[in-house]
Short mmCIF file of C-alpha atoms in Angstrom, two decimals:
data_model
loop_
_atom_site.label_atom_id
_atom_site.label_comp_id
_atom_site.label_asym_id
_atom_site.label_seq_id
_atom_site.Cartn_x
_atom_site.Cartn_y
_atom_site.Cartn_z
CA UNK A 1 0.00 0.00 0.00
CA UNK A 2 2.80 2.22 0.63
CA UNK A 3 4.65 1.72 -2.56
CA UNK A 4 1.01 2.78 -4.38
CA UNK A 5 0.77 5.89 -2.22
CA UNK A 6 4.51 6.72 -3.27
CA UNK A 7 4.18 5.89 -6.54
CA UNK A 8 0.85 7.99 -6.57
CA UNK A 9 2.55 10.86 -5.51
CA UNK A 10 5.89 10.76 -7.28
CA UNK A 11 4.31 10.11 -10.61
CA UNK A 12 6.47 7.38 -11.24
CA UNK A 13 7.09 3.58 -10.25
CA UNK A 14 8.96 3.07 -7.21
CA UNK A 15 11.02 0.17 -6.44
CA UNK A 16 11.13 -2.78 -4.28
CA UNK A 17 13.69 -1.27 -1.70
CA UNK A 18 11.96 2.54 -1.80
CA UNK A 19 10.63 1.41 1.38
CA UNK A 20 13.16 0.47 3.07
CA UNK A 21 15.24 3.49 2.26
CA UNK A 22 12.96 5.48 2.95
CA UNK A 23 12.68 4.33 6.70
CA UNK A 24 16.36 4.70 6.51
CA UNK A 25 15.81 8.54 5.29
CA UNK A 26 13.26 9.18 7.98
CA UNK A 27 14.25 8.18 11.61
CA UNK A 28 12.29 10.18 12.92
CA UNK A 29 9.07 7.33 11.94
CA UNK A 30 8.55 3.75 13.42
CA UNK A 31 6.39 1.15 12.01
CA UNK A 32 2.91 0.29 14.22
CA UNK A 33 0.98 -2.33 14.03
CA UNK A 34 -2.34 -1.08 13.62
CA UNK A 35 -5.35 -2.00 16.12
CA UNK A 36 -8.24 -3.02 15.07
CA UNK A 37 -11.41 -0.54 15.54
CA UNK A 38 -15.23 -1.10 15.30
CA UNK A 39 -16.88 0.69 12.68
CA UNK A 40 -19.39 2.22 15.11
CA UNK A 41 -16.65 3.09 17.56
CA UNK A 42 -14.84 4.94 14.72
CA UNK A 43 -18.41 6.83 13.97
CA UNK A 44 -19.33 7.58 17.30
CA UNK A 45 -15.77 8.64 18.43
CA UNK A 46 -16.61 12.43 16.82
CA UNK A 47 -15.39 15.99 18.28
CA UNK A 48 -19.15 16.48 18.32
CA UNK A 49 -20.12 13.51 20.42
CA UNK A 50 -17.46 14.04 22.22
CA UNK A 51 -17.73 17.88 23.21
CA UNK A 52 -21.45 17.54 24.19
CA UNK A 53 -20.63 15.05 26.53
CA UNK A 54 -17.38 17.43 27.91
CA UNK A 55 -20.11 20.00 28.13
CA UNK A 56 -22.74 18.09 30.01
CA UNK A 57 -19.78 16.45 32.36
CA UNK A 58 -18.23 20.09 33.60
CA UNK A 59 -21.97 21.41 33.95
CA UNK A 60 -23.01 18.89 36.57
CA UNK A 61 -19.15 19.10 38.29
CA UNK A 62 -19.49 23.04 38.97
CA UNK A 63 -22.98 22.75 39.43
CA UNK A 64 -23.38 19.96 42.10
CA UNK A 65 -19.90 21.19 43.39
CA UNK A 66 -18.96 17.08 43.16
CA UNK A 67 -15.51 16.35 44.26
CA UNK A 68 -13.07 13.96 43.13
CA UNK A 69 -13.66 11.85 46.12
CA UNK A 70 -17.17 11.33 45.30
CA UNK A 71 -16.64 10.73 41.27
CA UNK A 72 -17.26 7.51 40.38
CA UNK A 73 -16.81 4.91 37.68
CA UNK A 74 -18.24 1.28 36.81
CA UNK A 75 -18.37 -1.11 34.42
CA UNK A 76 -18.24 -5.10 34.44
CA UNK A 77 -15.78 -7.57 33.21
CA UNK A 78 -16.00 -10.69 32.59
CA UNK A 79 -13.47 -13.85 33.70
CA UNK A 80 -13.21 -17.32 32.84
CA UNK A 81 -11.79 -19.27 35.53
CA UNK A 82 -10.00 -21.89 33.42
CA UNK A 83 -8.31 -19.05 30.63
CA UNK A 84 -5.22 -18.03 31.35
CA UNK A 85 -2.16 -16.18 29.03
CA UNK A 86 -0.49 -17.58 26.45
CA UNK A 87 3.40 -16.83 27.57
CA UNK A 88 6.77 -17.90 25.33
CA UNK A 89 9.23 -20.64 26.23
CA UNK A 90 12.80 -21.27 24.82
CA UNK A 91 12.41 -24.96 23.50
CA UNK A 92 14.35 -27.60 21.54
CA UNK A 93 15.05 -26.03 17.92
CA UNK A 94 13.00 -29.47 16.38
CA UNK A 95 9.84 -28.77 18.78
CA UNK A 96 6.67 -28.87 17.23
CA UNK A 97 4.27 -28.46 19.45
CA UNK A 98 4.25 -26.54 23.17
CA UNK A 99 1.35 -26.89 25.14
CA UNK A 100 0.60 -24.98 28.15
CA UNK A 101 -1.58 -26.89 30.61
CA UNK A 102 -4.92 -25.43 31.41
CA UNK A 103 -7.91 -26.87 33.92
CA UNK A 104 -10.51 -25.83 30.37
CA UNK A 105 -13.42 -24.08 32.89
CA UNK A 106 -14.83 -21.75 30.55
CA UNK A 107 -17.83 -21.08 32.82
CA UNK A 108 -18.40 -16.77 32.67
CA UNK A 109 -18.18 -15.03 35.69
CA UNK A 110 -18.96 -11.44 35.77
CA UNK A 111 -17.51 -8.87 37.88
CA UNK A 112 -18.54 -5.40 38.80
CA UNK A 113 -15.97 -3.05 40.01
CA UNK A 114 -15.86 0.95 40.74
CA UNK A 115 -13.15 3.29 40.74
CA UNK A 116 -12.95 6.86 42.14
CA UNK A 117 -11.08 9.44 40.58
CA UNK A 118 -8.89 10.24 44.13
CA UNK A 119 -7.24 6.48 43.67
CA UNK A 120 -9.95 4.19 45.81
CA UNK A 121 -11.42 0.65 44.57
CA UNK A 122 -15.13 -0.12 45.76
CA UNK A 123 -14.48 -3.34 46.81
CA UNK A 124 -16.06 -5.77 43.26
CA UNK A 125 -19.28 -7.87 42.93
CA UNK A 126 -19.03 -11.16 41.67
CA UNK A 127 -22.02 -12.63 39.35
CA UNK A 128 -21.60 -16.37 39.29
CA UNK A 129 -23.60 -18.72 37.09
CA UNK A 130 -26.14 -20.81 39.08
CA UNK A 131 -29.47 -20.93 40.17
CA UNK A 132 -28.87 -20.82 43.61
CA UNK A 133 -26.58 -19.67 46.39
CA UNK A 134 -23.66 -21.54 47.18
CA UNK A 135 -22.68 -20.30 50.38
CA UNK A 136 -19.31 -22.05 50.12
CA UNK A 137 -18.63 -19.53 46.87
CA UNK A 138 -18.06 -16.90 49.93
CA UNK A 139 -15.87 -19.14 52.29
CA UNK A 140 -12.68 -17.83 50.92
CA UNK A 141 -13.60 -13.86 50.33
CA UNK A 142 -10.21 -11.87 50.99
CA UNK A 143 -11.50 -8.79 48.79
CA UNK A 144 -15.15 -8.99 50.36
CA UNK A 145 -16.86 -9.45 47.54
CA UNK A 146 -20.80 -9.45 47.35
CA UNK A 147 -21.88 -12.08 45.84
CA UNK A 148 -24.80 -12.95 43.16
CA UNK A 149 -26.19 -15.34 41.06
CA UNK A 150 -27.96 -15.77 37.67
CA UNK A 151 -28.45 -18.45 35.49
CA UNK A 152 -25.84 -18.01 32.60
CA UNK A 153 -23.81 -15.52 34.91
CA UNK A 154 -24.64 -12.29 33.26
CA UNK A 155 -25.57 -9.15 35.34
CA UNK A 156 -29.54 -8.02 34.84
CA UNK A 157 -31.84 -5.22 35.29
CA UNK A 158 -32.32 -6.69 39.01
CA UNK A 159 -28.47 -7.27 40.08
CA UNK A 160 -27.32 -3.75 38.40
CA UNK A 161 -29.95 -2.30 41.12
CA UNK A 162 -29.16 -4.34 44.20
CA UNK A 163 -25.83 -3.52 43.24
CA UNK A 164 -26.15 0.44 43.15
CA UNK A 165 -28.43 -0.13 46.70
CA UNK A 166 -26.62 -2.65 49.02
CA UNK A 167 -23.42 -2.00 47.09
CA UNK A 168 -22.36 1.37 46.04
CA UNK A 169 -24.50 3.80 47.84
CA UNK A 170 -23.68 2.71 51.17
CA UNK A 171 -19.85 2.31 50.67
CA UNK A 172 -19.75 5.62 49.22
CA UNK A 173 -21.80 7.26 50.98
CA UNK A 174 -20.54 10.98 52.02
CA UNK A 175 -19.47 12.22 55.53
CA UNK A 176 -21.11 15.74 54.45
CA UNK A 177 -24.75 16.18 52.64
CA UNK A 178 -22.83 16.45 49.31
CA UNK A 179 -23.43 14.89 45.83
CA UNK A 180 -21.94 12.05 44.00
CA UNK A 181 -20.92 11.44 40.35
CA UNK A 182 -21.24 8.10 39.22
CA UNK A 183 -20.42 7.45 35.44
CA UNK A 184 -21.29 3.85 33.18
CA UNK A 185 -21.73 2.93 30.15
CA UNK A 186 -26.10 2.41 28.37
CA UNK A 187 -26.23 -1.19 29.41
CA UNK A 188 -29.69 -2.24 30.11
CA UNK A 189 -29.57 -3.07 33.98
CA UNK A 190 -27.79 0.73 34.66
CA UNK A 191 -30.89 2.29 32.77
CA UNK A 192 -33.77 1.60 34.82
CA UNK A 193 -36.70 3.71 36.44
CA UNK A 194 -36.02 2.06 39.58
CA UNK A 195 -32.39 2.43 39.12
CA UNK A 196 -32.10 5.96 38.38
CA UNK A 197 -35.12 6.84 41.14
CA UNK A 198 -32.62 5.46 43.43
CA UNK A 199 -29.90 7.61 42.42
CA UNK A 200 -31.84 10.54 42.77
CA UNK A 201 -33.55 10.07 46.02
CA UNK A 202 -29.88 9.29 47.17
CA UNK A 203 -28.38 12.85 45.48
CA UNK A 204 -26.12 10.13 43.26
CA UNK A 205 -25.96 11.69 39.80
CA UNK A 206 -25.73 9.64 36.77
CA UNK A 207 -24.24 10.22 33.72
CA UNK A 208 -24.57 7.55 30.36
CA UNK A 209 -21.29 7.68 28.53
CA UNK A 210 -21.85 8.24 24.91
CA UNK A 211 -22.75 4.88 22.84
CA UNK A 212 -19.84 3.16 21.77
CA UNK A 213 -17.11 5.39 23.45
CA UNK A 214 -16.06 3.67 26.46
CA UNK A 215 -12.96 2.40 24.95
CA UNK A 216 -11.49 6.14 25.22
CA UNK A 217 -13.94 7.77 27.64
CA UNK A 218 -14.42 5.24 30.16
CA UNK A 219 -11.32 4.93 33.16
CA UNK A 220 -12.19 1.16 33.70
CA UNK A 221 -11.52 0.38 30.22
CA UNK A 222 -8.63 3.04 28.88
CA UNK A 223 -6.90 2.16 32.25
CA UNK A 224 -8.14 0.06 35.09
CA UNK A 225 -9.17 -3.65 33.13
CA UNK A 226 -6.11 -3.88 30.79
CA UNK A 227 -3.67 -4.47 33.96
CA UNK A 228 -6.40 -6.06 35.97
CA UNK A 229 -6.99 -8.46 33.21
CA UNK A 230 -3.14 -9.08 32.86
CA UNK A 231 -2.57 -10.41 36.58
CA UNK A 232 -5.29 -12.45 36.33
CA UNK A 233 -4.32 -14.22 33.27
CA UNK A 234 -1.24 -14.60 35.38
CA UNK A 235 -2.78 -15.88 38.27
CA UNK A 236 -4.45 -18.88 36.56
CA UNK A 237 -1.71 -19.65 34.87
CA UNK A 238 0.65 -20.04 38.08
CA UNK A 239 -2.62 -21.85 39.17
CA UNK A 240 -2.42 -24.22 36.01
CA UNK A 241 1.21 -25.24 36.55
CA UNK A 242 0.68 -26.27 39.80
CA UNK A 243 -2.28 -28.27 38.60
CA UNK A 244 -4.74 -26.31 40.87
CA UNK A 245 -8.32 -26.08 39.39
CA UNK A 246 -9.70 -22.27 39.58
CA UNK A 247 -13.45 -23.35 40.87
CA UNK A 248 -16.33 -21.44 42.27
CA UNK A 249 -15.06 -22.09 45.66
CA UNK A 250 -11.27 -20.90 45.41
CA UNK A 251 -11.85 -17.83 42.50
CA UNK A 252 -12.00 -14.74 44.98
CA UNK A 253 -8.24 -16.15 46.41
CA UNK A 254 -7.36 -15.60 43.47
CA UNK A 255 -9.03 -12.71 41.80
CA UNK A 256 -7.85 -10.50 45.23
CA UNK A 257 -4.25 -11.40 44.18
CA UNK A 258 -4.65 -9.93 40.71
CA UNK A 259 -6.69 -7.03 42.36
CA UNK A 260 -3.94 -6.20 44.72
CA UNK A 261 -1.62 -6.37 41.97
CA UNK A 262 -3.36 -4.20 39.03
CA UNK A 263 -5.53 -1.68 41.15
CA UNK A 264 -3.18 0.74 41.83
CA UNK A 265 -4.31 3.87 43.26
CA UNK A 266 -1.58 5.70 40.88
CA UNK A 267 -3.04 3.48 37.79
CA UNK A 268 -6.74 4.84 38.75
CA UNK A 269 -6.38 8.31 39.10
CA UNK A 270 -4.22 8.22 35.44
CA UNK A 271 -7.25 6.43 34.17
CA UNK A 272 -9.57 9.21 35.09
CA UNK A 273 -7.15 11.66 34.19
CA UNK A 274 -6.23 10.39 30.47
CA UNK A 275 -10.11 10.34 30.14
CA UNK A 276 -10.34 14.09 30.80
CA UNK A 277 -12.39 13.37 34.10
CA UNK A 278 -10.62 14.69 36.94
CA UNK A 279 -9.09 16.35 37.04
CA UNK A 280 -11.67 18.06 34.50
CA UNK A 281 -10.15 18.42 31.08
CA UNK A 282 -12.54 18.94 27.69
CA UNK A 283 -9.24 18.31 26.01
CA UNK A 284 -8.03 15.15 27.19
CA UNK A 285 -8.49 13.27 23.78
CA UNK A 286 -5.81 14.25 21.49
CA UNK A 287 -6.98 14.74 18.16
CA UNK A 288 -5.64 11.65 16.53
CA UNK A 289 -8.49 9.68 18.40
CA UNK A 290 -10.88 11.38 16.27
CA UNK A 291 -9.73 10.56 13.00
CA UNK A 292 -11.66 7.48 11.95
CA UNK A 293 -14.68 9.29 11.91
CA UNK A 294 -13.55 11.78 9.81
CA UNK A 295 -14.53 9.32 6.90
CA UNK A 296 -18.20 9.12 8.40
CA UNK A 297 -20.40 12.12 8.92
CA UNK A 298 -20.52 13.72 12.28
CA UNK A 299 -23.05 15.87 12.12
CA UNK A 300 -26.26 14.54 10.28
CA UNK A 301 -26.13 11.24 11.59
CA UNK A 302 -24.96 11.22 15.53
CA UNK A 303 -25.05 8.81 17.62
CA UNK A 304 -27.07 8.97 21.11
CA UNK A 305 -25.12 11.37 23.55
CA UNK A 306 -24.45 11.16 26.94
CA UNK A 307 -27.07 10.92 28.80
CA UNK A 308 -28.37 12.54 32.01
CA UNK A 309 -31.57 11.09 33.81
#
């Protein structure tokens, strides 16, 4: 492709080692592997979409007088017990094959963890599959954990609202009649009349981040899930060498490990910050972020905003 482009320009054919003179000629470049990107997250990703929401976020900030201390962030993840990282190995020059021994549980558990912008870590809420309690699922709970249940493991309309009740509200709950920011993605079980009645009746203010943005608005996913999801790749697969089966009854030993690890209070507050949250910066996503949707329109065919309830 780039011998086309050259050759586009110059007029002229270029030849087979243009390139690699020309890298030679330009130190100054590196080659990138590129990362693959949604089509609606390139869309929705627009200085339009994006600026709106800036707008909406620094009204309620100034207006509610919300601190960092009380901003808040969740989103869900999702584990698989048995799944661990594939890693390298220095083997015999002839080898064919290396296999990496796994226990195979590919069961979904989901996870629901908050951040606050000042560095803190609500502590998470584990969804397991079942259709009942287990109470030997909370034997072993170092990071005290709450602990659900639904039948394929997913969260719901009902579990995203016992969550924000017997969960978030009274963990966070201020020493001083103030207000708190709390800041997900459109899922289903955070958009609720119950849900959001809560909130209110609780001075908790909820904000929607744009549709398909989270990957560069949202702190949990630009900062807080890559590193958490890296230790606990790790963690199963010290588990896996030793031959130890990640179950039901042993998964919170080792998801507090990777926790302890990854949830930095340094790593949170540069999530919120690279996101523009807090501290509050309408600038925060450099303009290169924006350029995929420069191919689409922006303007006569947005997606939904953030939304305010």
């Amino acid at each position: 492709m780039i011998t086309d482009c050259a050759a586009d320009i110059c007029k002229q054919h270029v030849g087979e080692s243009w390139v690699k003179r020309f890298r030679k000629r330009h130190q100054d470049l590196k080659v990138h592997w590129t990362t693959g990107l949604e089509q609606c997250r390139a869309q929705a990703l627009n200085p339009t979409t994006v600026n709106g929401y800036f707008q909406m976020l620094g009204e309620l900030i100034e207006k509610y007088s919300i601190l960092p201390q009380n901003t808040w962030n969740m989103d869900e993840k999702g584990v698989q017990p048995g799944i661990g990282e594939r890693i390298a190995a220095f083997v015999d020059r002839d080898a064919k094959v290396i296999y990496q021994v796994e226990n195979g549980n590919r069961e979904l558990v989901t996870i629901i963890e908050a951040v606050c912008a000042d560095g803190r870590a609500l502590h998470p809420s584990v969804i397991y599959q079942g259709q009942c309690r287990d109470l030997e699922w909370g034997r072993n709970n170092p990071c005290k954990a709450s602990i659900s249940y639904s039948p394929k493991g997913w969260t719901d309309q009902d579990l995203g609202f016992k969550w924000l009740e017997r969960d978030f509200e009274p963990a966070t709950r201020p020493t001083y009649d103030g207000y708190r920011l709390l800041i997900l993605d459109g899922h289903n079980s955070h958009c609720t009349y119950r849900f959001c009645k809560f909130a209110a009746d609780h001075k908790i203010i909820i904000i929607c981040l744009p549709s398909h943005t989270t990957h560069v608005l949202q702190p949990c996913d630009v900062g807080v899930f890559g590193p958490l999801a890296k230790c606990w790749k790790a963690e199963v697969n010290a588990a896996s060498a030793q031959l130890i089966p990640i179950t039901k009854h042993n998964l919170l030993i080792y998801y507090d490990n990777a926790r302890r690890r990854s949830l930095k209070s340094s790593t949170i507050q540069a999530a919120f910050a690279k996101t523009g949250i807090w501290p509050f910066n309408p600038n925060a996503i450099p303009a290169v972020a924006f350029a995929p949707s420069l191919l689409t329109t922006t303007k006569s065919a947005l997606p939904l905003g953030a939304v305010y309830p």
